[in-house]
């Protein structure tokens, strides 16, 4: 899921900067004897477990079919393959000999115990905002896991990008270490949501566009981005869905994987919802409060019921033209489930005219969902949308996607639809 995060891992042109050598050099922190499990309070370990869920550590640090947290998960970048590391407390191949100070430095400054710089595919640019207490709890959790020895996979990054020393240049340009600073003009719930979003749960890692060197564009936070051939839609007022993401819709989506008028958390968003499952309801509410402010939902609140009725009535009217062969194809393949007889859409029968997938500038998410379907564990637990990857040809998918775009939105048709579908089909076939 987290593959091909299009993060650059370079630091160019910074070598000439005066004093660079001094900045780049970080001392090793001496190894310690692995601390005894009993030396950590159980409450601290439990807190760390919840935080590890909310930071999706397992999603990146577990290889397919491998032991949890033992690393080896491959992430493709434009600079080559990078493998995550073993963060179980194995003394030889994991972090068993890391002191708390060494762990905290990795999380908050992106420096490994031996003093080498870590690559920004590891979200230390967000984790730097974690409080010292939360870092302590994460340390307690990881040091009390079972140690799993695993050989470290050498990264497939060519020279000169594999020189970790050069990462200091990237940091100089784009990284500011520092704990989260609350905004005193906002509520404590808002600040809790901001802390989680900007730090632990690093929502911007996927939802904020990046520059050519792979750094998030700070001036366009949550402005939307592309990951693994999926679009992570804007979480700002620029979100294209006909109705705003209100606090209630966000809460349902992040807590249950689906919301009534917006649809489902599929693709790379699914492990996010799964990880957030470890956090209490109050934290999910805080995230929802924060993002309902980021997207200015309150401004559009008065129009929600109108927008829903309009979308629903147009849906009902538009299917009534069976002479259109595209409409017939859509009715045969999709309408049995994506049809609501009343004006109130049900989460289990998502109304596609309200879904971001048909309104985004790219057809990726719609095509991904048509080809792959949504398994019982993704989206709403136990609810399935069948995969059409084998049942429909690329030409059929073009017709259905173009039909939905034409009848569900006032937006221009998607250019290059066939090429996009072919590219996503190749990705889908390769993963089979
Ligand atoms: C988006 C993927 C991703 C997520 C999420 C992630 N990591 Fe990592 N992490 C990596 C990668 C990749 C590396 C290796 C970076 C490198 O080689 O420079 C890494 C390195 C580390 C290291 C340094 C290990 C070493 O041997 O130097 C620590 C410690 C770590 N991660 C802890 C965590 C914790 C704790 C969490 C959850 C709060 C977490 N990571 C979440 C991808 C991730
Ligand atoms: C690993 C990448 C990734 C991370 C991290 C991530 N998202 Fe997403 N998000 C996505 C993708 C991809 C989609 C589109 C999923 C779909 O269409 O089913 C998405 C969809 C969404 C949507 C639905 C938007 C719409 O208009 O349909 C919301 C809301 C959302 N994410 C919120 C969040 C929040 C809040 C966080 C942090 C707690 C977060 N995301 C972290 C990748 C990510
Ligand atoms: C057998 C019933 C069924 C059929 C047939 C079906 N779907 Fe779905 N679809 C669902 C369900 C159920 C969900 C929500 C799944 C969940 O939340 O777990 C869904 C979700 C979706 C979503 C929302 C994804 C998101 O990220 O928000 C899209 C888009 C979609 N379907 C498009 C289609 C298209 C296009 C067709 C026809 C090619 C189709 N579906 C056929 C049941 C169906």
Coordinates of C-alpha atoms and ligand atoms in Angstrom, one line a residue:
X1 CA 0.0 0.0 0.0
X2 CA 2.7 2.4 0.9
X3 CA 4.8 1.4 -2.1
X4 CA 5.9 4.0 -4.6
X5 CA 5.4 6.8 -2.3
X6 CA 6.8 9.3 -4.7
X7 CA 9.2 10.7 -2.2
X8 CA 12.5 11.8 -3.5
X9 CA 15.4 10.8 -1.4
X10 CA 18.0 13.2 -2.5
X11 CA 19.9 16.1 -1.3
X12 CA 21.4 18.0 -4.2
X13 CA 23.7 20.9 -4.4
X14 CA 24.0 21.5 -0.7
X15 CA 27.5 20.2 -0.4
X16 CA 29.0 23.6 -1.2
X17 CA 27.2 25.3 1.7
X18 CA 29.6 26.5 4.3
X19 CA 29.5 24.6 7.5
X20 CA 27.7 21.8 5.9
X21 CA 30.1 19.1 7.2
X22 CA 29.5 20.2 10.7
X23 CA 25.7 20.1 10.3
X24 CA 25.8 16.8 8.6
X25 CA 27.8 15.0 11.2
X26 CA 25.9 13.3 13.9
X27 CA 27.5 11.2 16.6
X28 CA 26.7 7.5 17.2
X29 CA 24.8 6.9 20.4
X30 CA 26.5 4.1 22.4
X31 CA 24.6 0.8 22.4
X32 CA 23.0 -0.3 25.6
X33 CA 22.2 -3.7 27.0
X34 CA 18.6 -4.5 25.8
X35 CA 16.3 -3.2 28.6
X36 CA 14.3 -5.9 30.5
X37 CA 10.6 -6.0 29.5
X38 CA 9.6 -5.7 33.2
X39 CA 11.3 -2.3 33.4
X40 CA 8.4 -0.8 31.4
X41 CA 5.0 0.0 33.1
X42 CA 2.2 -1.9 31.4
X43 CA 0.1 1.3 31.0
X44 CA 3.0 2.9 29.1
X45 CA 3.2 -0.1 26.9
X46 CA -0.6 0.0 26.2
X47 CA -0.4 3.7 25.4
X48 CA 2.5 2.9 23.0
X49 CA 0.5 0.2 21.3
X50 CA -2.4 2.6 20.5
X51 CA 0.1 5.2 19.2
X52 CA 1.8 2.6 17.0
X53 CA -1.6 1.9 15.4
X54 CA -2.3 5.6 14.9
X55 CA 1.1 6.0 13.3
X56 CA 0.7 2.9 11.0
X57 CA 4.1 1.6 12.0
X58 CA 3.1 -1.9 11.1
X59 CA 2.0 -1.0 7.6
X60 CA 5.5 0.1 6.6
X61 CA 7.6 -2.1 8.9
X62 CA 6.1 -5.5 8.0
X63 CA 7.0 -7.3 4.8
X64 CA 4.2 -9.2 3.0
X65 CA 4.0 -12.6 4.8
X66 CA 6.7 -11.5 7.3
X67 CA 6.8 -11.0 11.0
X68 CA 5.2 -7.9 12.4
X69 CA 7.6 -4.9 12.6
X70 CA 10.6 -7.0 11.3
X71 CA 11.0 -4.7 8.3
X72 CA 11.9 -5.6 4.7
X73 CA 8.9 -3.9 3.3
X74 CA 9.8 -2.6 -0.2
X75 CA 8.9 1.0 -1.0
X76 CA 9.5 2.1 -4.6
X77 CA 10.7 5.7 -5.1
X78 CA 11.9 7.5 -8.2
X79 CA 15.4 6.8 -6.9
X80 CA 15.1 3.1 -6.4
X81 CA 13.7 0.6 -3.9
X82 CA 14.1 1.4 -0.2
X83 CA 13.4 -1.3 2.4
X84 CA 12.0 -0.5 5.9
X85 CA 14.1 -1.6 8.8
X86 CA 13.6 -4.1 11.6
X87 CA 12.1 -2.2 14.6
X88 CA 11.7 -5.3 16.9
X89 CA 14.2 -5.3 19.8
X90 CA 16.5 -7.9 18.2
X91 CA 20.0 -6.8 19.4
X92 CA 21.8 -7.7 16.1
X93 CA 19.4 -6.8 13.3
X94 CA 16.7 -4.6 15.1
X95 CA 16.7 -1.9 17.7
X96 CA 17.5 -4.0 20.8
X97 CA 20.6 -2.1 21.8
X98 CA 19.0 1.4 21.2
X99 CA 18.6 3.6 24.2
X100 CA 15.5 5.7 24.6
X101 CA 17.6 8.7 23.5
X102 CA 18.7 7.0 20.3
X103 CA 15.0 6.0 19.5
X104 CA 13.9 9.6 20.3
X105 CA 16.6 11.0 18.0
X106 CA 15.4 8.7 15.1
X107 CA 11.8 9.8 15.5
X108 CA 12.3 13.5 16.1
X109 CA 15.4 14.1 14.0
X110 CA 15.6 11.3 11.5
X111 CA 19.1 10.1 12.6
X112 CA 19.8 6.4 13.2
X113 CA 21.6 5.2 16.3
X114 CA 24.9 4.9 14.4
X115 CA 24.7 8.6 13.5
X116 CA 23.7 8.1 9.8
X117 CA 20.8 10.1 8.4
X118 CA 17.5 8.4 7.7
X119 CA 15.6 8.8 4.4
X120 CA 12.4 10.9 4.4
X121 CA 10.3 7.9 3.2
X122 CA 10.3 7.3 7.0
X123 CA 7.9 10.1 8.1
X124 CA 10.3 11.7 10.7
X125 CA 9.3 15.1 9.2
X126 CA 6.0 14.4 10.9
X127 CA 7.1 12.4 13.9
X128 CA 9.3 15.2 15.0
X129 CA 6.1 16.8 16.3
X130 CA 5.5 13.9 18.7
X131 CA 5.7 14.8 22.4
X132 CA 8.5 13.3 24.5
X133 CA 5.9 11.4 26.5
X134 CA 4.4 9.8 23.3
X135 CA 7.9 8.9 22.1
X136 CA 8.6 7.3 25.5
X137 CA 5.4 5.2 25.2
X138 CA 6.3 4.1 21.6
X139 CA 9.8 3.1 22.9
X140 CA 8.2 1.1 25.7
X141 CA 5.9 -0.7 23.3
X142 CA 8.6 -1.6 20.8
X143 CA 11.2 -2.7 23.4
X144 CA 8.6 -5.1 24.8
X145 CA 7.9 -6.9 21.5
X146 CA 9.4 -10.3 20.7
X147 CA 12.8 -9.8 19.1
X148 CA 12.8 -11.1 15.5
X149 CA 16.2 -11.5 13.8
X150 CA 16.0 -10.7 10.1
X151 CA 18.7 -9.9 7.6
X152 CA 18.6 -6.3 6.4
X153 CA 17.8 -5.9 2.7
X154 CA 20.3 -3.6 1.0
X155 CA 18.5 -0.7 -0.6
X156 CA 18.4 -0.5 -4.4
X157 CA 19.4 3.2 -4.6
X158 CA 22.3 4.1 -6.9
X159 CA 25.2 6.3 -6.2
X160 CA 25.2 9.2 -5.2
X161 CA 21.7 9.1 -3.7
X162 CA 22.8 6.2 -1.4
X163 CA 25.2 8.5 0.5
X164 CA 23.3 9.1 3.7
X165 CA 25.6 12.0 4.6
X166 CA 23.9 14.0 1.7
X167 CA 20.5 13.7 3.4
X168 CA 21.7 16.5 5.6
X169 CA 21.3 18.8 2.6
X170 CA 17.7 17.8 2.2
X171 CA 17.1 18.4 5.9
X172 CA 18.7 21.8 5.7
X173 CA 16.3 22.8 2.9
X174 CA 13.1 21.2 4.1
X175 CA 13.2 19.8 7.6
X176 CA 12.5 21.7 10.8
X177 CA 12.8 19.6 13.9
X178 CA 10.4 20.6 16.8
X179 CA 7.5 19.5 18.9
X180 CA 3.9 20.3 18.0
X181 CA 2.9 23.8 19.1
X182 CA -0.8 24.2 20.0
X183 CA -2.8 27.1 18.5
X184 CA -4.2 28.8 21.6
X185 CA -7.0 30.4 19.6
X186 CA -8.5 26.9 19.0
X187 CA -10.2 24.4 21.2
X188 CA -8.2 21.6 22.9
X189 CA -10.1 19.1 20.7
X190 CA -9.0 20.9 17.6
X191 CA -5.4 20.9 18.9
X192 CA -5.5 17.2 19.6
X193 CA -6.7 16.6 16.1
X194 CA -4.0 18.9 14.7
X195 CA -1.4 17.1 16.7
X196 CA -2.5 13.7 15.4
X197 CA -2.9 14.9 11.8
X198 CA 0.4 16.7 11.6
X199 CA 2.5 14.4 13.7
X200 CA 1.6 10.8 14.6
X201 CA -0.9 10.1 11.8
X202 CA 1.0 12.2 9.1
X203 CA -2.1 12.7 6.9
X204 CA -0.1 15.1 4.8
X205 CA 2.4 12.4 3.8
X206 CA -0.2 11.3 1.2
X207 CA -2.6 14.2 1.0
X208 CA -0.1 17.1 0.5
X209 CA 1.5 17.5 -2.9
X210 CA 5.4 17.2 -3.0
X211 CA 8.0 19.2 -4.8
X212 CA 10.6 17.6 -7.1
X213 CA 12.9 16.8 -4.2
X214 CA 10.1 15.0 -2.5
X215 CA 9.4 17.5 0.2
X216 CA 5.8 18.4 1.1
X217 CA 4.7 21.8 -0.3
X218 CA 4.1 23.6 2.9
X219 CA 2.0 26.3 1.2
X220 CA -0.5 23.7 0.0
X221 CA -1.1 21.5 3.0
X222 CA -3.6 18.7 2.3
X223 CA -4.1 20.0 -1.3
X224 CA -4.3 16.5 -2.7
X225 CA -1.7 14.2 -4.2
X226 CA -1.2 10.9 -6.0
X227 CA 0.2 7.7 -4.5
X228 CA 0.5 4.3 -6.1
X229 CA -1.9 5.2 -8.9
X230 CA -4.5 6.4 -6.4
X231 CA -5.5 10.0 -5.8
X232 CA -5.4 11.1 -2.2
X233 CA -8.1 13.8 -2.6
X234 CA -7.7 17.3 -1.3
X235 CA -8.8 17.6 2.4
X236 CA -9.3 21.4 2.0
X237 CA -12.2 23.4 0.7
X238 CA -10.9 22.3 -2.7
X239 CA -12.3 18.8 -2.1
X240 CA -14.5 18.1 -5.2
X241 CA -17.3 16.1 -3.6
X242 CA -20.7 17.9 -4.0
X243 CA -21.2 17.9 -0.2
X244 CA -18.6 19.0 2.3
X245 CA -16.8 16.7 4.6
X246 CA -18.5 17.6 7.9
X247 CA -17.3 16.6 11.3
X248 CA -19.9 13.8 11.3
X249 CA -19.0 12.5 7.9
X250 CA -15.3 12.6 8.7
X251 CA -15.8 10.8 12.0
X252 CA -17.9 8.0 10.3
X253 CA -15.3 7.6 7.5
X254 CA -12.2 7.5 9.7
X255 CA -13.9 5.3 12.4
X256 CA -15.9 2.9 10.3
X257 CA -14.3 3.1 6.8
X258 CA -17.4 4.5 5.2
X259 CA -19.7 7.5 5.4
X260 CA -23.3 7.9 4.2
X261 CA -22.8 10.6 1.5
X262 CA -19.2 10.2 0.6
X263 CA -18.3 6.5 0.2
X264 CA -15.6 4.2 1.3
X265 CA -11.9 4.1 2.4
X266 CA -10.3 1.9 -0.1
X267 CA -6.8 1.4 -1.5
X268 CA -4.0 3.1 0.5
X269 CA -6.6 4.8 2.7
X270 CA -7.7 1.5 4.1
X271 CA -4.6 0.7 6.2
X272 CA -4.9 4.2 7.6
X273 CA -8.4 3.5 8.9
X274 CA -7.3 0.1 10.1
X275 CA -4.4 1.7 12.1
X276 CA -6.6 4.5 13.5
X277 CA -8.7 1.7 14.9
X278 CA -6.2 1.5 17.8
X279 CA -7.0 5.1 18.9
X280 CA -10.0 6.0 21.1
X281 CA -13.2 7.5 19.7
X282 CA -12.2 10.9 21.3
X283 CA -9.1 11.0 19.1
X284 CA -11.1 10.2 15.9
X285 CA -13.5 12.9 16.9
X286 CA -10.6 15.3 17.3
X287 CA -9.2 14.5 13.8
X288 CA -12.7 15.1 12.4
X289 CA -13.0 18.4 14.2
X290 CA -9.7 19.5 12.9
X291 CA -10.3 18.5 9.3
X292 CA -13.9 19.9 9.3
X293 CA -12.2 23.2 10.0
X294 CA -9.4 22.7 7.4
X295 CA -12.1 22.1 4.7
X296 CA -14.3 24.9 6.0
X297 CA -17.3 22.6 6.1
X298 CA -19.4 25.0 8.1
X299 CA -19.5 27.5 5.1
X300 CA -21.3 24.9 3.0
X301 CA -23.5 23.3 5.6
X302 CA -26.7 25.1 4.6
X303 CA -26.4 23.5 1.1
X304 CA -25.9 19.9 2.1
X305 CA -29.5 18.7 1.9
X306 CA -30.1 20.5 -1.4
X307 CA -26.9 19.0 -2.9
X308 CA -27.9 15.5 -1.8
X309 CA -31.5 15.8 -3.2
X310 CA -30.2 17.2 -6.5
X311 CA -27.6 14.4 -6.8
X312 CA -30.2 11.8 -6.0
X313 CA -32.9 13.1 -8.3
X314 CA -30.6 13.5 -11.2
X315 CA -29.4 9.9 -10.6
X316 CA -32.9 8.6 -10.8
X317 CA -33.8 10.6 -13.9
X318 CA -30.6 9.8 -15.8
X319 CA -30.9 6.1 -15.8
X320 CA -34.3 6.4 -17.5
X321 CA -32.8 6.4 -21.0
X322 CA -32.1 2.7 -21.9
X323 CA -31.6 3.6 -25.5
X324 CA -28.2 4.8 -24.5
X325 CA -25.9 1.7 -24.7
X326 CA -23.6 3.2 -22.0
X327 CA -26.6 3.6 -19.7
X328 CA -27.5 0.0 -20.4
X329 CA -24.0 -1.2 -19.6
X330 CA -24.0 0.8 -16.4
X331 CA -27.4 -0.5 -15.4
X332 CA -26.4 -4.1 -16.0
X333 CA -23.0 -3.9 -14.2
X334 CA -23.5 -1.4 -11.4
X335 CA -27.0 0.0 -10.8
X336 CA -28.3 -3.0 -8.9
X337 CA -26.2 -1.9 -6.0
X338 CA -25.6 1.8 -6.6
X339 CA -29.2 2.8 -6.6
X340 CA -31.2 4.4 -3.9
X341 CA -35.0 4.5 -4.3
X342 CA -35.4 7.3 -1.8
X343 CA -33.7 10.6 -1.3
X344 CA -31.6 9.3 1.6
X345 CA -28.5 7.5 0.4
X346 CA -27.4 4.5 2.4
X347 CA -23.7 3.8 3.2
X348 CA -24.1 0.2 1.9
X349 CA -25.4 1.5 -1.5
X350 CA -23.0 4.4 -2.1
X351 CA -24.6 7.1 -4.4
X352 CA -21.9 7.6 -7.0
X353 CA -23.0 11.1 -7.9
X354 CA -21.9 12.2 -4.4
X355 CA -18.6 10.3 -4.5
X356 CA -15.3 12.1 -5.0
X357 CA -14.2 9.4 -7.4
X358 CA -16.3 10.8 -10.2
X359 CA -15.5 14.4 -9.5
X360 CA -11.7 14.3 -9.2
X361 CA -9.5 15.6 -12.0
X362 CA -8.2 12.0 -12.4
X363 CA -10.3 8.9 -13.0
X364 CA -7.8 6.8 -11.0
X365 CA -9.9 6.0 -7.9
X366 CA -13.0 5.1 -9.9
X367 CA -10.9 2.8 -12.2
X368 CA -9.1 1.2 -9.2
X369 CA -12.4 0.4 -7.5
X370 CA -14.0 -1.0 -10.6
X371 CA -11.0 -3.3 -11.4
X372 CA -10.2 -4.4 -7.8
X373 CA -13.6 -4.1 -6.1
X374 CA -13.7 -3.6 -2.3
X375 CA -13.0 -6.7 -0.2
X376 CA -14.9 -7.6 2.9
X377 CA -12.2 -6.3 5.1
X378 CA -11.8 -3.0 3.3
X379 CA -14.3 -0.1 3.5
X380 CA -17.2 -1.2 5.6
X381 CA -16.3 -4.5 7.4
X382 CA -18.2 -7.4 5.9
X383 CA -19.5 -5.4 2.9
X384 CA -18.2 -6.3 -0.5
X385 CA -18.2 -4.7 -3.9
X386 CA -17.2 -7.3 -6.5
X387 CA -14.0 -6.9 -8.6
X388 CA -14.8 -6.3 -12.3
X389 CA -11.1 -6.7 -13.4
X390 CA -11.9 -10.0 -15.2
X391 CA -15.5 -9.3 -16.1
X392 CA -15.1 -6.0 -17.9
X393 CA -12.7 -5.2 -20.8
X394 CA -10.8 -1.9 -20.7
X395 CA -13.2 -0.6 -23.4
X396 CA -16.2 -1.4 -21.1
X397 CA -14.5 0.4 -18.2
X398 CA -13.9 3.4 -20.4
X399 CA -17.6 3.5 -21.3
X400 CA -18.7 3.2 -17.7
X401 CA -16.3 5.8 -16.3
X402 CA -17.1 8.2 -19.1
X403 CA -20.8 7.7 -18.6
X404 CA -20.6 8.4 -14.9
X405 CA -18.6 11.5 -15.5
X406 CA -21.0 12.7 -18.2
X407 CA -24.2 12.0 -16.2
X408 CA -23.1 12.6 -12.6
X409 CA -21.1 15.8 -12.9
X410 CA -20.9 19.0 -14.9
X411 CA -17.2 18.6 -15.3
X412 CA -15.3 18.1 -18.6
X413 CA -14.6 14.5 -19.7
X414 CA -11.5 12.9 -18.5
X415 CA -8.7 13.1 -21.1
X416 CA -6.5 10.0 -21.7
X417 CA -9.1 7.7 -20.0
X418 CA -8.0 4.6 -22.0
X419 CA -4.3 5.1 -21.3
X420 CA -5.0 5.6 -17.5
X421 CA -7.1 2.5 -17.4
X422 CA -4.4 0.5 -19.2
X423 CA -1.8 1.7 -16.7
X424 CA -3.9 0.8 -13.7
X425 CA -4.7 -2.6 -15.3
X426 CA -1.0 -3.3 -15.6
X427 CA -0.5 -2.5 -11.9
X428 CA -3.5 -4.6 -11.0
X429 CA -2.3 -7.6 -13.1
X430 CA 1.2 -7.3 -11.6
X431 CA -0.2 -7.6 -8.1
X432 CA -2.3 -10.6 -8.8
Ligands
LIG1 C1 5.6 5.5 5.4 C2 6.3 4.3 5.9 C3 6.7 4.3 7.3 C4 6.0 4.5 8.4 C5 4.5 4.8 8.5 C6 6.8 4.3 9.6 N1 8.1 4.0 9.2 FE1 9.7 3.7 10.4 N2 10.9 3.6 8.7 C7 10.5 3.5 7.4 C8 11.6 3.3 6.5 C9 11.5 3.1 5.0 C10 12.8 3.3 7.3 C11 14.2 3.2 6.9 C12 14.7 4.5 6.5 C13 16.1 4.5 6.0 O1 16.6 3.4 5.6 O2 16.8 5.6 6.0 C14 12.3 3.5 8.7 C15 13.1 3.6 9.8 C16 12.7 3.7 11.1 C17 13.6 3.7 12.3 C18 15.1 3.7 12.2 C19 15.6 2.3 12.3 C20 17.0 2.1 12.0 O3 17.5 1.0 12.1 O4 17.7 3.1 11.7 C21 12.7 3.7 13.4 C22 13.2 3.7 14.9 C23 11.4 3.7 12.9 N3 11.4 3.7 11.5 C24 10.3 3.7 13.8 C25 8.9 3.8 13.3 C26 7.8 4.0 14.2 C27 7.9 3.9 15.7 C28 6.7 4.2 13.4 C29 5.3 4.4 13.8 C30 5.0 5.5 14.7 C31 7.2 4.2 12.0 N4 8.6 3.9 12.0 C32 6.4 4.4 10.9 C33 9.2 3.6 7.0 C34 8.1 4.0 7.8
LIG2 C1 -0.9 6.2 2.8 C2 -1.5 7.3 2.2 C3 -2.6 8.0 3.0 C4 -2.5 8.5 4.3 C5 -1.4 8.4 5.3 C6 -3.8 9.1 4.6 N1 -4.6 9.1 3.5 FE1 -6.5 9.7 3.3 N2 -6.7 8.9 1.5 C7 -5.7 8.3 0.8 C8 -6.2 7.8 -0.5 C9 -5.4 7.1 -1.6 C10 -7.6 8.1 -0.6 C11 -8.6 7.8 -1.6 C12 -9.3 6.5 -1.1 C13 -10.6 6.1 -1.9 O1 -11.0 6.8 -2.8 O2 -11.2 5.1 -1.5 C14 -7.8 8.8 0.7 C15 -9.1 9.3 1.1 C16 -9.3 10.1 2.2 C17 -10.6 10.8 2.4 C18 -11.8 10.8 1.5 C19 -11.7 11.9 0.6 C20 -12.7 12.0 -0.5 O3 -13.1 13.1 -1.0 O4 -13.2 10.9 -0.9 C21 -10.5 11.4 3.6 C22 -11.5 12.2 4.3 C23 -9.1 11.1 4.1 N3 -8.5 10.3 3.2 C24 -8.6 11.6 5.3 C25 -7.4 11.2 5.8 C26 -6.9 11.6 7.1 C27 -7.7 12.4 8.1 C28 -5.6 11.1 7.3 C29 -4.7 11.1 8.5 C30 -5.4 10.6 9.7 C31 -5.3 10.4 6.0 N4 -6.4 10.5 5.2 C32 -4.1 9.7 5.8 C33 -4.4 8.1 1.2 C34 -3.9 8.4 2.5
LIG3 C1 -23.0 -6.3 -5.7 C2 -23.1 -4.9 -5.5 C3 -22.2 -3.9 -6.2 C4 -22.0 -3.8 -7.6 C5 -22.6 -4.7 -8.7 C6 -21.2 -2.6 -7.8 N1 -20.8 -2.1 -6.6 FE1 -19.7 -0.4 -6.3 N2 -19.9 -0.6 -4.3 C7 -20.7 -1.6 -3.7 C8 -20.6 -1.5 -2.2 C9 -21.3 -2.3 -1.2 C10 -19.6 -0.4 -2.0 C11 -19.1 0.1 -0.6 C12 -18.2 -1.0 -0.2 C13 -17.7 -0.8 1.2 O1 -17.8 0.2 1.8 O2 -17.1 -1.8 1.8 C14 -19.2 0.1 -3.3 C15 -18.4 1.2 -3.5 C16 -18.2 1.8 -4.8 C17 -17.5 3.0 -5.0 C18 -16.9 3.9 -3.9 C19 -15.5 3.8 -3.7 C20 -14.9 4.8 -2.8 O3 -13.6 4.8 -2.7 O4 -15.6 5.6 -2.2 C21 -17.4 3.2 -6.3 C22 -16.8 4.4 -7.0 C23 -18.1 2.1 -6.9 N3 -18.6 1.3 -6.0 C24 -18.3 2.0 -8.3 C25 -19.0 0.9 -8.9 C26 -19.1 0.8 -10.4 C27 -18.7 1.8 -11.4 C28 -19.8 -0.4 -10.6 C29 -20.1 -1.1 -11.9 C30 -19.0 -1.4 -12.7 C31 -20.1 -1.0 -9.2 N4 -19.6 -0.1 -8.3 C32 -20.7 -2.2 -9.0 C33 -21.4 -2.5 -4.3 C34 -21.5 -2.8 -5.6

